[in-house]
Amino acid sequence: MLSRKATLNLHGQDNSYFLGWEEYEKNPYDDHHNPTGIIQMGLAENQLSFDIIESWLATNPHTTGFHRNGNSLFKELALFQDYRGLPAFKSELADLMAEIRENKVVFDPGRLVLTAGSTSANEILMFCLAEPGEAFLLPTPYYPGFDRDLKWRPGVEIVPIHCSSSNEFRITKSALEEAYRHAESRNLSVKGVLVTNPSNPLGTSLSRGELNHLISFAIAKEIHLVSDEIYSGTVFDSPRFISLTQAVIDRNLKDTDLWGRIHIIYSLSKDLGLPGFRVGTIYSNNETLLAAATKMSSFGLVSSQTQHLLSCILADKKFRRSYININKKRIKRRKEILVAGLLSAGIRCLKSNAGLFCWADMRHLLSANTLEAEMELWKKILYQVGLNISPGSSCHCTEPGWFRICFANMPEEAISLSLKRIKAFVDGIRTSHRRLGQSLVL
């Protein structure tokens, strides 16, 4: 006899976002061994700047050998460490977060809770902020993993804030109020709003106006604001990134009740391209929450060896600044390659300034304006074209025909092949429509 969580399919992995990964794993593209296989464009992973970090490691071998001043640190790192984390690492992490925000926000290392990635950070926050059955509002489209992170173990309900392509999916006051009313109609107690800034899957950072809408809404409803800012270091174009914390400070709200209801999620998975290191963090000014979250973090700690290595890397300020700047330029260049290639195939993308993906508009390729038609198109792209991209419905987008396409997790040659495949597919649809005497609006 097993528990209800073990026996019921409540994890959210039946989502097409995860199903596409499964199909890719059955038939992965390899330029030598499987050139007709599926190319993985559903993984928001940054592989563009490994060479920079590897070069630094090659010139600083003492860090991977766990030595300091010629003395071994192995025993020190191998023995039990305080689960609050190594002070040196937390200090460097707080400094990095401030630098990414142009030092307009100062982070106290003592208010950082280290977690095994942002997944763990989001789940811990939900355990601290809400009871099972209470709700958080999330603007759509949103990262499909939130259905797992917020709902599976914490039991939090997600109520969508419906955003529209008519204003480039920006958050509006009316959308916030409508979502709140919808939660009330379901007898759900709303505990807060969670946003990703910059957005996954849109690749856009929140505007000053959107942040002010959120802040005013949180004040009026006396609820929490959680900002997942794991892509903050990927902002490669204007407008510049504005952290939720900065927006609150700019409105002189630091000494109000709201200050204790502002919580930031960060990790090194996207900005430094280190998801396998499992480094995430919660930042909050709520002392009770910090105490509880720190205790909960003991179920998913970041290893002392990982913290030591990363503290050495981040302590090299000159290297760190150089990495961030070069990485942003590489992300921008790769994004421009994808956008231009898609446009030549007749597919436009939402204008973006951040992230490791594009939000592509394929509504004109649908056989009908329905979610069923979107799934039909997705399956053709997955099985016939050989590309795993994420359909908008997997991100809870209510407008059929939008897709998230990742571009930073593969060599440039694979991007070129992907664009050739998608162009041939769209050209085939054009030809088919001509034969039927129909027109394809591009």
Coordinates of C-alpha atoms in Angstrom, one line a residue:
M1 CA 0.0 0.0 0.0
L2 CA 1.5 3.3 -1.1
S3 CA 0.6 6.9 -0.4
R4 CA -1.9 9.0 -2.4
K5 CA 1.0 11.1 -3.9
A6 CA 2.8 7.9 -5.0
T7 CA -0.2 6.3 -6.7
L8 CA -2.0 9.3 -8.3
N9 CA -0.7 11.1 -11.3
L10 CA -0.6 14.6 -9.8
H11 CA 2.9 15.5 -10.8
G12 CA 1.9 17.3 -14.0
Q13 CA 4.2 15.3 -16.2
D14 CA 1.5 14.4 -18.6
N15 CA 1.8 17.9 -20.0
S16 CA 3.0 18.1 -23.6
Y17 CA 6.0 20.1 -22.4
F18 CA 7.3 17.0 -20.7
L19 CA 5.9 14.6 -23.3
G20 CA 8.0 16.3 -25.9
W21 CA 11.1 15.6 -23.9
E22 CA 10.2 11.9 -23.7
E23 CA 9.8 11.7 -27.5
Y24 CA 13.1 13.4 -27.9
E25 CA 14.9 10.9 -25.6
K26 CA 13.6 8.0 -27.8
N27 CA 15.0 9.5 -30.9
P28 CA 17.7 12.2 -30.1
Y29 CA 19.4 14.0 -33.0
D30 CA 23.1 13.4 -33.4
D31 CA 24.9 14.9 -36.4
H32 CA 26.9 11.6 -36.9
H33 CA 24.9 8.8 -35.5
N34 CA 21.3 10.0 -35.9
P35 CA 21.1 13.0 -38.3
T36 CA 17.4 12.6 -38.8
G37 CA 16.6 12.5 -35.1
I38 CA 14.6 15.0 -33.1
I39 CA 16.4 18.2 -32.2
Q40 CA 15.8 19.3 -28.6
M41 CA 14.4 22.9 -28.7
G42 CA 12.3 22.5 -25.6
L43 CA 15.1 22.8 -23.1
A44 CA 16.0 26.3 -21.7
E45 CA 19.6 25.5 -21.0
N46 CA 22.5 27.9 -21.6
Q47 CA 25.4 26.1 -23.3
L48 CA 26.8 29.2 -25.1
S49 CA 29.5 30.1 -22.6
F50 CA 31.0 27.0 -21.1
D51 CA 34.3 27.7 -22.8
I52 CA 34.7 30.9 -20.7
I53 CA 34.2 29.1 -17.4
E54 CA 36.3 26.1 -18.4
S55 CA 39.2 28.5 -19.4
W56 CA 39.0 30.1 -16.0
L57 CA 39.1 26.7 -14.3
A58 CA 42.1 25.7 -16.4
T59 CA 44.1 28.7 -15.1
N60 CA 42.9 28.3 -11.5
P61 CA 43.4 24.5 -10.9
H62 CA 43.7 25.0 -7.1
T63 CA 39.9 25.6 -7.0
T64 CA 38.9 22.2 -8.3
G65 CA 41.7 20.5 -6.3
F66 CA 40.2 22.0 -3.1
H67 CA 43.3 23.8 -2.0
R68 CA 43.9 27.2 -0.4
N69 CA 47.3 28.6 0.0
G70 CA 48.8 25.2 -0.7
N71 CA 46.8 23.5 2.0
S72 CA 44.1 20.9 1.4
L73 CA 40.5 21.8 2.1
F74 CA 39.1 18.3 1.5
K75 CA 38.5 17.4 5.1
E76 CA 37.0 20.8 5.9
L77 CA 34.6 20.5 2.9
A78 CA 33.8 16.8 3.4
L79 CA 32.7 17.1 7.0
F80 CA 29.3 18.4 8.2
Q81 CA 28.6 22.1 7.4
D82 CA 26.0 24.4 8.8
Y83 CA 23.0 24.1 6.5
R84 CA 22.7 27.8 6.3
G85 CA 25.5 27.6 3.8
L86 CA 29.1 28.8 3.5
P87 CA 29.3 32.5 4.4
A88 CA 31.9 33.2 1.6
F89 CA 29.6 31.7 -1.0
K90 CA 26.5 33.6 0.2
S91 CA 28.4 36.8 0.2
E92 CA 29.6 36.3 -3.4
L93 CA 26.1 35.3 -4.5
A94 CA 24.5 38.3 -2.9
D95 CA 27.2 40.5 -4.6
L96 CA 26.4 38.9 -8.0
M97 CA 22.7 39.5 -7.6
A98 CA 23.3 43.2 -6.9
E99 CA 25.7 43.6 -9.8
I100 CA 23.2 42.1 -12.3
R101 CA 20.7 44.7 -11.0
E102 CA 23.3 47.5 -11.6
N103 CA 23.9 47.7 -7.9
K104 CA 20.5 49.5 -7.5
V105 CA 19.6 46.9 -4.9
V106 CA 21.8 45.7 -2.1
F107 CA 21.2 42.1 -0.9
D108 CA 22.1 41.0 2.7
P109 CA 23.8 37.5 2.5
G110 CA 22.1 36.7 5.8
R111 CA 18.7 36.9 4.2
L112 CA 19.6 34.3 1.5
V113 CA 18.3 30.8 1.9
L114 CA 20.3 28.3 -0.3
T115 CA 18.3 25.6 -2.0
A116 CA 18.9 22.8 -4.5
G117 CA 17.9 24.9 -7.5
S118 CA 15.0 27.2 -8.1
T119 CA 12.5 24.3 -8.2
S120 CA 13.2 23.7 -4.6
A121 CA 13.1 27.4 -3.8
N122 CA 9.7 27.8 -5.3
E123 CA 8.3 24.8 -3.5
I124 CA 9.8 25.9 -0.1
L125 CA 8.3 29.3 -0.6
M126 CA 4.8 27.8 -1.2
F127 CA 5.1 25.7 1.9
C128 CA 5.9 28.9 3.9
L129 CA 3.3 31.2 2.3
A130 CA 0.2 29.1 1.8
E131 CA -1.9 26.3 3.2
P132 CA -3.0 23.4 0.9
G133 CA -6.0 24.6 -1.1
E134 CA -5.1 28.3 -1.0
A135 CA -4.2 30.1 -4.2
F136 CA -1.5 32.0 -6.0
L137 CA -2.2 34.1 -9.1
L138 CA 0.2 33.5 -12.1
P139 CA 0.2 35.5 -15.4
T140 CA -0.1 33.4 -18.5
P141 CA 1.7 32.1 -20.3
Y142 CA 3.9 30.6 -17.5
Y143 CA 6.6 28.0 -17.1
P144 CA 4.9 24.5 -17.0
G145 CA 7.0 23.3 -14.1
F146 CA 5.1 25.6 -11.8
D147 CA 2.2 23.2 -11.9
R148 CA 4.6 20.7 -10.3
D149 CA 6.5 23.1 -8.0
L150 CA 3.5 24.8 -6.5
K151 CA 0.8 22.2 -6.6
W152 CA 2.2 18.6 -6.3
R153 CA 3.5 18.6 -2.7
P154 CA 2.5 22.1 -1.3
G155 CA -1.1 21.6 -2.6
V156 CA -1.4 25.3 -3.7
E157 CA -4.0 26.1 -6.3
I158 CA -2.9 28.2 -9.4
V159 CA -5.3 30.8 -10.8
P160 CA -4.3 32.2 -14.1
I161 CA -4.0 35.9 -14.8
H162 CA -4.9 35.8 -18.5
C163 CA -2.7 38.0 -20.7
S164 CA -3.2 38.6 -24.3
S165 CA -1.2 39.0 -27.5
S166 CA -3.1 42.2 -28.2
N167 CA -0.7 44.0 -25.8
E168 CA 2.2 41.6 -26.1
F169 CA 1.1 39.6 -23.1
R170 CA 1.6 42.4 -20.7
I171 CA 0.0 42.3 -17.2
T172 CA -2.9 44.7 -16.8
K173 CA -4.8 45.9 -13.7
S174 CA -8.0 44.5 -15.2
A175 CA -6.5 41.1 -15.7
L176 CA -5.2 41.0 -12.1
E177 CA -8.7 42.0 -10.8
E178 CA -10.4 39.4 -13.0
A179 CA -8.1 36.6 -11.7
Y180 CA -8.8 37.7 -8.1
R181 CA -12.6 37.6 -8.7
H182 CA -12.3 34.2 -10.4
A183 CA -10.4 32.9 -7.3
E184 CA -13.2 34.3 -5.1
S185 CA -15.9 32.6 -7.2
R186 CA -14.1 29.3 -6.5
N187 CA -14.0 30.1 -2.8
L188 CA -10.2 30.2 -2.9
S189 CA -8.2 32.4 -0.5
V190 CA -5.5 34.3 -2.6
K191 CA -2.2 34.4 -0.8
G192 CA -0.1 36.1 -3.5
V193 CA 1.0 36.6 -7.1
L194 CA 4.0 34.8 -8.6
V195 CA 5.7 36.2 -11.7
T196 CA 8.8 35.3 -13.7
N197 CA 10.9 38.4 -14.5
P198 CA 12.2 38.1 -17.2
S199 CA 9.4 35.9 -18.4
N200 CA 9.7 32.2 -19.3
P201 CA 8.3 31.6 -22.0
L202 CA 8.0 35.1 -23.4
G203 CA 11.6 36.2 -23.1
T204 CA 10.5 39.7 -21.9
S205 CA 11.3 41.6 -18.7
L206 CA 8.5 43.3 -16.8
S207 CA 8.0 47.0 -17.5
R208 CA 7.9 49.6 -14.8
G209 CA 4.2 49.9 -15.3
E210 CA 3.6 46.2 -14.8
L211 CA 5.6 46.2 -11.6
N212 CA 3.7 49.1 -10.3
H213 CA 0.4 47.3 -11.1
L214 CA 1.6 44.3 -9.1
I215 CA 2.8 46.4 -6.2
S216 CA -0.4 48.4 -5.9
F217 CA -2.5 45.2 -6.3
A218 CA -0.5 43.5 -3.5
I219 CA -1.0 46.5 -1.2
A220 CA -4.7 46.7 -1.9
K221 CA -5.3 42.9 -1.4
E222 CA -2.6 42.5 1.4
I223 CA -1.0 39.6 -0.3
H224 CA 2.5 38.4 -1.1
L225 CA 4.6 39.0 -4.3
V226 CA 7.0 36.4 -5.5
S227 CA 9.4 37.3 -8.3
D228 CA 11.3 34.4 -10.0
E229 CA 14.3 36.2 -11.4
I230 CA 16.5 33.3 -12.5
Y231 CA 16.8 34.9 -16.0
S232 CA 17.8 38.4 -14.8
G233 CA 21.4 38.0 -16.0
T234 CA 20.3 37.1 -19.5
V235 CA 18.8 40.6 -20.3
F236 CA 20.7 41.4 -23.5
D237 CA 18.7 44.3 -24.9
S238 CA 16.6 47.3 -23.9
P239 CA 14.5 47.8 -21.8
R240 CA 16.9 47.1 -18.9
F241 CA 16.0 44.7 -16.2
I242 CA 14.1 46.1 -13.1
S243 CA 13.9 43.8 -10.1
L244 CA 10.7 43.8 -8.1
T245 CA 12.8 44.8 -5.1
Q246 CA 14.1 47.8 -6.9
A247 CA 10.6 48.8 -7.9
V248 CA 9.4 48.6 -4.3
I249 CA 12.3 50.7 -3.1
D250 CA 11.7 53.3 -5.8
R251 CA 8.2 53.8 -4.5
N252 CA 9.6 54.4 -1.0
L253 CA 7.8 51.3 0.4
K254 CA 10.8 49.7 2.1
D255 CA 9.5 50.6 5.6
T256 CA 5.9 49.4 5.0
D257 CA 4.1 46.1 5.6
L258 CA 4.6 45.2 2.0
W259 CA 8.4 44.9 2.4
G260 CA 7.9 41.7 4.4
R261 CA 5.7 40.3 1.6
I262 CA 8.3 40.6 -1.2
H263 CA 10.2 37.4 -2.0
I264 CA 12.9 36.9 -4.8
I265 CA 13.9 33.6 -6.3
Y266 CA 17.3 33.3 -8.0
S267 CA 19.6 30.5 -9.2
L268 CA 22.8 30.0 -11.2
S269 CA 21.2 27.6 -13.7
K270 CA 20.5 30.1 -16.5
D271 CA 22.8 33.1 -16.0
L272 CA 25.9 30.9 -15.5
G273 CA 24.6 27.8 -17.3
L274 CA 25.1 25.5 -14.3
P275 CA 21.7 23.7 -13.8
G276 CA 23.6 20.5 -12.8
F277 CA 25.1 22.3 -9.8
R278 CA 21.6 22.7 -8.3
V279 CA 22.1 26.1 -6.8
G280 CA 19.1 28.2 -6.0
T281 CA 18.2 30.8 -3.4
I282 CA 15.3 32.6 -1.7
Y283 CA 15.7 36.2 -0.7
S284 CA 13.2 37.7 1.7
N285 CA 12.9 40.4 4.4
N286 CA 10.4 38.3 6.4
E287 CA 12.3 37.0 9.4
T288 CA 9.8 34.3 10.2
L289 CA 9.7 33.0 6.6
L290 CA 13.6 33.0 6.5
A291 CA 13.7 30.9 9.7
A292 CA 11.2 28.4 8.4
A293 CA 12.7 28.2 4.9
T294 CA 16.2 27.7 6.2
K295 CA 15.0 24.7 8.2
M296 CA 13.2 23.3 5.1
S297 CA 16.3 23.8 3.0
S298 CA 18.0 21.0 5.0
F299 CA 16.0 18.5 2.8
G300 CA 17.8 19.7 -0.3
L301 CA 21.2 21.3 0.5
V302 CA 23.8 22.6 -1.9
S303 CA 27.0 20.6 -1.3
S304 CA 29.9 22.3 0.4
Q305 CA 32.2 21.4 -2.5
T306 CA 29.9 23.2 -5.0
Q307 CA 29.6 26.3 -2.8
H308 CA 33.4 26.5 -2.4
L309 CA 34.1 26.2 -6.1
L310 CA 31.5 28.8 -7.0
S311 CA 32.6 31.2 -4.3
C312 CA 36.1 31.1 -5.9
I313 CA 34.7 31.7 -9.4
L314 CA 32.4 34.6 -8.3
A315 CA 35.1 36.2 -6.1
D316 CA 37.1 37.0 -9.3
K317 CA 35.2 40.2 -10.0
K318 CA 36.9 41.0 -13.3
F319 CA 36.2 37.5 -14.7
R320 CA 32.6 37.6 -13.5
R321 CA 31.8 41.0 -15.2
S322 CA 33.5 39.8 -18.4
Y323 CA 31.5 36.5 -18.4
I324 CA 28.2 38.3 -17.9
N325 CA 28.9 40.8 -20.7
I326 CA 30.2 38.2 -23.2
N327 CA 27.4 35.7 -22.3
K328 CA 24.7 38.4 -23.0
K329 CA 26.2 39.2 -26.4
R330 CA 26.3 35.5 -27.3
I331 CA 22.6 35.0 -26.3
K332 CA 21.6 38.1 -28.3
R333 CA 23.4 36.9 -31.4
R334 CA 21.9 33.4 -31.2
K335 CA 18.5 34.8 -30.6
E336 CA 18.9 37.0 -33.7
I337 CA 19.9 34.0 -35.8
L338 CA 16.8 32.1 -34.7
V339 CA 14.4 35.1 -35.2
A340 CA 15.8 35.9 -38.7
G341 CA 15.6 32.2 -39.7
L342 CA 12.1 31.9 -38.6
L343 CA 11.1 35.1 -40.3
S344 CA 12.5 33.8 -43.6
A345 CA 10.1 30.8 -43.1
G346 CA 7.2 33.2 -42.5
I347 CA 7.1 32.8 -38.7
R348 CA 7.3 35.9 -36.5
C349 CA 8.4 36.1 -32.9
L350 CA 7.3 38.3 -30.0
K351 CA 9.9 41.0 -29.5
S352 CA 12.1 39.9 -26.6
N353 CA 15.0 41.2 -24.6
A354 CA 16.0 38.3 -22.4
G355 CA 15.9 34.5 -21.9
L356 CA 17.1 31.5 -23.8
F357 CA 14.0 31.1 -26.0
C358 CA 11.7 32.9 -28.4
W359 CA 7.9 33.0 -28.3
A360 CA 6.9 32.2 -31.9
D361 CA 3.6 33.0 -33.6
M362 CA 2.4 30.1 -35.7
R363 CA -1.3 30.9 -35.6
H364 CA -1.3 31.1 -39.4
L365 CA -0.2 27.5 -39.6
L366 CA -3.2 26.1 -37.7
S367 CA -5.9 24.3 -39.5
A368 CA -8.4 25.9 -37.1
N369 CA -8.3 28.4 -34.2
T370 CA -8.5 25.7 -31.5
L371 CA -6.2 24.1 -29.0
E372 CA -6.8 20.8 -30.7
A373 CA -5.4 22.3 -33.9
E374 CA -2.4 23.5 -32.0
M375 CA -1.7 20.0 -30.7
E376 CA -2.1 18.7 -34.2
L377 CA 0.5 21.2 -35.5
W378 CA 2.8 20.4 -32.5
K379 CA 2.7 16.7 -33.3
K380 CA 3.6 17.3 -36.9
I381 CA 6.6 19.5 -35.9
L382 CA 7.7 16.9 -33.4
Y383 CA 7.3 13.7 -35.5
Q384 CA 7.5 14.9 -39.1
V385 CA 9.9 17.9 -38.8
G386 CA 11.9 16.4 -36.0
L387 CA 11.9 19.4 -33.6
N388 CA 10.8 19.4 -30.0
I389 CA 9.3 22.8 -29.2
S390 CA 6.8 23.6 -26.5
P391 CA 3.2 24.4 -27.5
G392 CA 1.7 27.5 -25.9
S393 CA -1.1 25.4 -24.3
S394 CA 1.6 23.6 -22.2
C395 CA 2.3 27.1 -20.8
H396 CA -1.4 27.7 -20.2
C397 CA -1.6 30.2 -23.1
T398 CA -5.3 30.5 -24.1
E399 CA -4.5 31.7 -27.6
P400 CA -3.8 28.7 -29.9
G401 CA -0.8 28.8 -32.1
W402 CA 2.0 30.2 -30.0
F403 CA 5.2 28.1 -29.3
R404 CA 8.3 28.4 -27.2
I405 CA 11.5 27.6 -29.1
C406 CA 14.8 27.4 -27.2
F407 CA 18.1 28.3 -28.9
A408 CA 20.9 28.2 -26.4
N409 CA 21.2 24.5 -25.7
M410 CA 22.8 23.3 -28.9
P411 CA 25.6 24.1 -31.4
E412 CA 25.0 26.7 -34.1
E413 CA 25.0 23.9 -36.7
A414 CA 21.9 22.4 -35.1
I415 CA 20.1 25.7 -35.1
S416 CA 20.8 26.0 -38.9
L417 CA 19.5 22.5 -39.5
S418 CA 16.4 23.3 -37.4
L419 CA 15.7 26.3 -39.4
K420 CA 16.1 24.4 -42.7
R421 CA 13.6 21.8 -41.4
I422 CA 11.0 24.3 -40.3
K423 CA 11.3 26.3 -43.6
A424 CA 10.8 23.1 -45.6
F425 CA 7.7 22.3 -43.5
V426 CA 6.1 25.7 -44.0
D427 CA 7.0 25.7 -47.7
G428 CA 5.2 22.4 -47.9
I429 CA 2.1 23.9 -46.3
R430 CA 2.2 26.8 -48.7
T431 CA 2.4 24.4 -51.7
S432 CA -0.5 22.3 -50.3
H433 CA -2.6 25.5 -49.9
R434 CA -1.9 26.6 -53.4
R435 CA -3.1 23.3 -54.8
L436 CA -6.3 23.7 -52.8
G437 CA -6.7 27.3 -54.0
Q438 CA -6.3 28.6 -50.5
S439 CA -4.0 31.4 -49.2
L440 CA -1.7 31.2 -46.2
V441 CA -1.5 34.5 -44.4
L442 CA 2.1 35.3 -43.4

